[in-house]
PDB file of C-alpha atoms in Angstrom:
ATOM      1  CA  SER A   1     -40.942-101.260 -57.305  1.00 43.00           C
ATOM      2  CA  ARG A   2     -41.676 -97.825 -54.937  1.00 49.00           C
ATOM      3  CA  ASN A   3     -38.977 -95.782 -56.736  1.00 49.00           C
ATOM      4  CA  GLY A   4     -39.889 -96.596 -60.368  1.00 50.00           C
ATOM      5  CA  TRP A   5     -36.871 -98.257 -61.300  1.00 53.00           C
ATOM      6  CA  GLY A   6     -38.240-101.829 -60.925  1.00 56.00           C
ATOM      7  CA  PHE A   7     -39.846-101.853 -64.852  1.00 54.00           C
ATOM      8  CA  LEU A   8     -37.253-100.477 -65.916  1.00 51.00           C
ATOM      9  CA  LYS A   9     -34.716-103.276 -63.847  1.00 53.00           C
ATOM     10  CA  SER A  10     -36.622-106.171 -64.918  1.00 58.00           C
ATOM     11  CA  PHE A  11     -36.265-105.082 -68.682  1.00 53.00           C
ATOM     12  CA  PHE A  12     -32.730-104.530 -68.670  1.00 50.00           C
ATOM     13  CA  LEU A  13     -32.438-108.133 -66.704  1.00 54.00           C
ATOM     14  CA  THR A  14     -34.798-109.834 -68.967  1.00 56.00           C
ATOM     15  CA  GLN A  15     -32.922-108.232 -72.262  1.00 52.00           C
ATOM     16  CA  SER A  16     -29.231-108.148 -71.382  1.00 49.00           C
ATOM     17  CA  VAL A  17     -28.527-111.710 -72.567  1.00 53.00           C
ATOM     18  CA  ARG A  18     -29.420-110.657 -76.001  1.00 57.00           C
ATOM     19  CA  SER A  19     -27.374-107.041 -75.904  1.00 59.00           C
ATOM     20  CA  PRO A  20     -24.810-106.138 -74.867  1.00 58.00           C
ATOM     21  CA  PHE A  21     -25.777-102.349 -74.356  1.00 56.00           C
ATOM     22  CA  LEU A  22     -28.376-103.875 -72.200  1.00 52.00           C
ATOM     23  CA  TYR A  23     -26.121-106.197 -69.885  1.00 52.00           C
ATOM     24  CA  GLY A  24     -24.185-103.005 -69.267  1.00 53.00           C
ATOM     25  CA  MET A  25     -26.973-100.986 -68.097  1.00 51.00           C
ATOM     26  CA  ASN A  26     -27.566-104.146 -66.058  1.00 52.00           C
ATOM     27  CA  PHE A  27     -24.350-104.082 -64.483  1.00 49.00           C
ATOM     28  CA  VAL A  28     -24.937-100.046 -63.668  1.00 53.00           C
ATOM     29  CA  PHE A  29     -28.197-100.643 -62.333  1.00 53.00           C
ATOM     30  CA  TYR A  30     -26.548-103.471 -59.662  1.00 50.00           C
ATOM     31  CA  ILE A  31     -23.994-100.722 -58.889  1.00 52.00           C
ATOM     32  CA  LEU A  32     -26.467 -97.786 -58.484  1.00 53.00           C
ATOM     33  CA  THR A  33     -28.837-100.452 -56.010  1.00 53.00           C
ATOM     34  CA  LEU A  34     -25.979-101.191 -54.118  1.00 47.00           C
ATOM     35  CA  LEU A  35     -24.908 -97.673 -53.299  1.00 48.00           C
ATOM     36  CA  ILE A  36     -28.527 -96.832 -52.079  1.00 49.00           C
ATOM     37  CA  ARG A  37     -28.458 -99.566 -49.729  1.00 47.00           C
ATOM     38  CA  PHE A  38     -24.930 -98.905 -48.539  1.00 41.00           C
ATOM     39  CA  ARG A  39     -26.224 -94.776 -48.268  1.00 43.00           C
ATOM     40  CA  THR A  40     -29.468 -95.879 -46.311  1.00 42.00           C
ATOM     41  CA  HIS A  41     -27.895 -98.527 -44.558  1.00 38.00           C
ATOM     42  CA  MET A  42     -25.058 -96.476 -43.643  1.00 38.00           C
ATOM     43  CA  ALA A  43     -27.835 -93.269 -42.825  1.00 57.00           C
ATOM     44  CA  ARG A  44     -27.811 -92.740 -38.867  1.00 70.00           C
ATOM     45  CA  LYS A  45     -31.321 -92.293 -37.448  1.00 86.00           C
ATOM     46  CA  PHE A  46     -30.909 -90.082 -34.359  1.00 89.00           C
ATOM     47  CA  GLU A  47     -33.146 -91.609 -31.846  1.00 91.00           C
ATOM     48  CA  ASN A  48     -32.825 -88.630 -28.956  1.00 92.00           C
ATOM     49  CA  ILE A  49     -31.405 -84.678 -28.536  1.00 92.00           C
ATOM     50  CA  GLN A  50     -28.860 -86.095 -26.708  1.00 92.00           C
ATOM     51  CA  ASP A  51     -26.910 -87.859 -29.384  1.00 90.00           C
ATOM     52  CA  VAL A  52     -27.813 -85.041 -31.609  1.00 89.00           C
ATOM     53  CA  VAL A  53     -25.975 -82.852 -29.381  1.00 91.00           C
ATOM     54  CA  ALA A  54     -23.184 -85.596 -28.880  1.00 90.00           C
ATOM     55  CA  SER A  55     -22.759 -85.520 -32.620  1.00 88.00           C
ATOM     56  CA  MET A  56     -22.376 -81.564 -33.342  1.00 89.00           C
ATOM     57  CA  PRO A  57     -18.597 -81.598 -33.017  1.00 90.00           C
ATOM     58  CA  LYS A  58     -18.509 -84.711 -35.260  1.00 88.00           C
ATOM     59  CA  SER A  59     -20.826 -83.256 -37.967  1.00 87.00           C
ATOM     60  CA  PHE A  60     -19.116 -79.392 -37.800  1.00 91.00           C
ATOM     61  CA  ARG A  61     -17.820 -78.656 -41.050  1.00 91.00           C
ATOM     62  CA  PRO A  62     -14.556 -76.802 -40.739  1.00 94.00           C
ATOM     63  CA  ASP A  63     -13.817 -75.223 -44.327  1.00 93.00           C
ATOM     64  CA  LYS A  64     -18.028 -73.567 -43.906  1.00 92.00           C
ATOM     65  CA  ALA A  65     -16.629 -71.774 -40.710  1.00 93.00           C
ATOM     66  CA  GLU A  66     -13.431 -69.563 -42.516  1.00 94.00           C
ATOM     67  CA  GLY A  67     -13.798 -66.657 -41.161  1.00 93.00           C
ATOM     68  CA  VAL A  68     -16.179 -67.587 -38.295  1.00 94.00           C
ATOM     69  CA  ASP A  69     -16.240 -66.151 -34.571  1.00 95.00           C
ATOM     70  CA  ALA A  70     -19.657 -66.595 -32.893  1.00 96.00           C
ATOM     71  CA  VAL A  71     -21.202 -67.695 -30.484  1.00 97.00           C
ATOM     72  CA  ILE A  72     -24.479 -69.825 -30.932  1.00 96.00           C
ATOM     73  CA  GLN A  73     -27.179 -70.809 -28.485  1.00 97.00           C
ATOM     74  CA  ILE A  74     -29.578 -73.419 -28.936  1.00 96.00           C
ATOM     75  CA  HIS A  75     -32.777 -74.183 -26.598  1.00 97.00           C
ATOM     76  CA  TYR A  76     -34.761 -77.252 -27.341  1.00 96.00           C
ATOM     77  CA  THR A  77     -38.168 -76.956 -25.498  1.00 97.00           C
ATOM     78  CA  GLY A  78     -40.404 -80.382 -24.916  1.00 93.00           C
ATOM     79  CA  ASP A  79     -39.822 -83.680 -23.338  1.00 90.00           C
ATOM     80  CA  GLU A  80     -35.879 -83.802 -24.222  1.00 91.00           C
ATOM     81  CA  GLY A  81     -35.460 -79.860 -23.765  1.00 92.00           C
ATOM     82  CA  GLY A  82     -31.753 -78.805 -22.787  1.00 95.00           C
ATOM     83  CA  ASN A  83     -29.779 -75.248 -23.851  1.00 97.00           C
ATOM     84  CA  TRP A  84     -26.345 -75.901 -25.620  1.00 97.00           C
ATOM     85  CA  TRP A  85     -24.399 -73.366 -26.897  1.00 97.00           C
ATOM     86  CA  LEU A  86     -21.388 -73.660 -30.029  1.00 96.00           C
ATOM     87  CA  ASP A  87     -17.972 -71.266 -29.217  1.00 97.00           C
ATOM     88  CA  ILE A  88     -17.456 -71.363 -33.064  1.00 96.00           C
ATOM     89  CA  LYS A  89     -13.571 -69.577 -33.776  1.00 96.00           C
ATOM     90  CA  ASN A  90     -10.458 -70.396 -35.884  1.00 95.00           C
ATOM     91  CA  GLN A  91     -12.386 -72.700 -38.085  1.00 95.00           C
ATOM     92  CA  THR A  92     -13.240 -75.011 -34.563  1.00 96.00           C
ATOM     93  CA  VAL A  93     -16.306 -75.955 -32.760  1.00 96.00           C
ATOM     94  CA  ALA A  94     -16.423 -76.160 -28.881  1.00 96.00           C
ATOM     95  CA  LEU A  95     -19.951 -77.168 -27.178  1.00 96.00           C
ATOM     96  CA  HIS A  96     -20.989 -76.305 -23.950  1.00 97.00           C
ATOM     97  CA  GLU A  97     -23.809 -77.380 -21.979  1.00 96.00           C
ATOM     98  CA  GLY A  98     -25.674 -74.212 -20.753  1.00 97.00           C
ATOM     99  CA  THR A  99     -26.504 -70.633 -21.491  1.00 97.00           C
ATOM    100  CA  HIS A 100     -24.352 -68.350 -23.130  1.00 97.00           C
ATOM    101  CA  GLU A 101     -25.046 -64.339 -21.849  1.00 96.00           C
ATOM    102  CA  SER A 102     -24.355 -63.038 -25.130  1.00 96.00           C
ATOM    103  CA  PRO A 103     -24.940 -65.116 -28.419  1.00 97.00           C
ATOM    104  CA  GLU A 104     -24.691 -63.942 -31.481  1.00 96.00           C
ATOM    105  CA  LEU A 105     -27.503 -65.939 -32.510  1.00 94.00           C
ATOM    106  CA  THR A 106     -30.241 -68.152 -30.815  1.00 96.00           C
ATOM    107  CA  MET A 107     -32.184 -71.343 -32.106  1.00 94.00           C
ATOM    108  CA  THR A 108     -35.232 -72.486 -30.674  1.00 96.00           C
ATOM    109  CA  CYS A 109     -36.725 -75.753 -31.781  1.00 95.00           C
ATOM    110  CA  ALA A 110     -38.947 -78.440 -29.857  1.00 97.00           C
ATOM    111  CA  SER A 111     -36.681 -81.438 -29.575  1.00 95.00           C
ATOM    112  CA  GLU A 112     -39.133 -83.783 -31.313  1.00 95.00           C
ATOM    113  CA  ASP A 113     -38.833 -81.062 -34.325  1.00 94.00           C
ATOM    114  CA  TRP A 114     -35.157 -81.090 -34.259  1.00 92.00           C
ATOM    115  CA  LEU A 115     -35.130 -85.105 -34.210  1.00 92.00           C
ATOM    116  CA  LYS A 116     -37.292 -84.804 -37.612  1.00 91.00           C
ATOM    117  CA  LEU A 117     -35.013 -81.990 -38.929  1.00 86.00           C
ATOM    118  CA  VAL A 118     -31.392 -83.913 -38.380  1.00 85.00           C
ATOM    119  CA  ASN A 119     -33.171 -87.702 -39.906  1.00 86.00           C
ATOM    120  CA  ARG A 120     -34.455 -85.427 -42.912  1.00 83.00           C
ATOM    121  CA  GLU A 121     -37.930 -85.818 -42.032  1.00 88.00           C
ATOM    122  CA  ALA A 122     -39.190 -82.518 -42.019  1.00 86.00           C
ATOM    123  CA  ASN A 123     -37.891 -79.530 -44.433  1.00 85.00           C
ATOM    124  CA  PRO A 124     -36.397 -76.312 -42.668  1.00 82.00           C
ATOM    125  CA  MET A 125     -38.003 -74.131 -44.360  1.00 82.00           C
ATOM    126  CA  ALA A 126     -41.541 -75.116 -43.683  1.00 88.00           C
ATOM    127  CA  MET A 127     -40.438 -75.216 -40.006  1.00 88.00           C
ATOM    128  CA  ILE A 128     -39.501 -71.789 -39.659  1.00 86.00           C
ATOM    129  CA  MET A 129     -42.699 -70.657 -41.728  1.00 88.00           C
ATOM    130  CA  GLN A 130     -44.645 -73.037 -39.299  1.00 94.00           C
ATOM    131  CA  ARG A 131     -42.498 -71.121 -36.742  1.00 93.00           C
ATOM    132  CA  LYS A 132     -41.245 -74.323 -35.552  1.00 95.00           C
ATOM    133  CA  LEU A 133     -38.050 -73.402 -35.871  1.00 90.00           C
ATOM    134  CA  GLN A 134     -36.979 -69.911 -34.683  1.00 91.00           C
ATOM    135  CA  PHE A 135     -33.889 -67.319 -34.853  1.00 90.00           C
ATOM    136  CA  SER A 136     -32.946 -64.445 -32.967  1.00 92.00           C
ATOM    137  CA  GLY A 137     -30.271 -62.160 -33.806  1.00 92.00           C
ATOM    138  CA  SER A 138     -27.903 -62.702 -37.173  1.00 89.00           C
ATOM    139  CA  MET A 139     -29.639 -63.985 -39.539  1.00 85.00           C
ATOM    140  CA  PRO A 140     -26.890 -64.394 -42.385  1.00 87.00           C
ATOM    141  CA  MET A 141     -25.153 -66.262 -38.933  1.00 89.00           C
ATOM    142  CA  ALA A 142     -28.312 -68.622 -39.093  1.00 85.00           C
ATOM    143  CA  MET A 143     -27.951 -69.391 -42.787  1.00 83.00           C
ATOM    144  CA  LYS A 144     -23.808 -69.961 -42.351  1.00 87.00           C
ATOM    145  CA  PHE A 145     -25.047 -72.566 -39.538  1.00 86.00           C
ATOM    146  CA  ALA A 146     -26.602 -74.856 -41.835  1.00 81.00           C
ATOM    147  CA  GLY A 147     -23.736 -74.923 -44.162  1.00 84.00           C
ATOM    148  CA  MET A 148     -21.160 -75.490 -41.085  1.00 89.00           C
ATOM    149  CA  PHE A 149     -23.575 -78.566 -39.727  1.00 82.00           C
ATOM    150  CA  GLY A 150     -24.498 -80.484 -42.287  1.00 74.00           C
ATOM    151  CA  LEU A 151     -28.314 -79.250 -42.411  1.00 67.00           C
ATOM    152  CA  ALA A 152     -27.990 -77.208 -46.016  1.00 56.00           C
TER     153      ALA A 152
END
């Protein structure tokens, strides 16, 4: 098995007839396997930037936006490039297409790299260090952005 559980699982399956404890462990492995399959099945993989942008208001976490009153500009470069801005206030978010004249934070990223990030195929810190993900403006807001949209 790729995740290293194969040996343990087969051991518990073959030995569970002999021991109630191992029978219980077999049940635990079964439940964990179901949960992992369910999580993998339910995890959404974004195919394009339009899907990502459309999902942003749905993925917004109001509990992480307490006291935030800001405009965040998002600039995607590349094949699916475009500009959107988020107006966050009173623990709500509004998404707008285009460019805002005075955002508190501007985030710039290639559309292909952003897809990797939201699909959890890339490390955000590595992307920042490689300058694939760039921020200008309020750095504390950049940190809050990750929390407000479930990227942290």
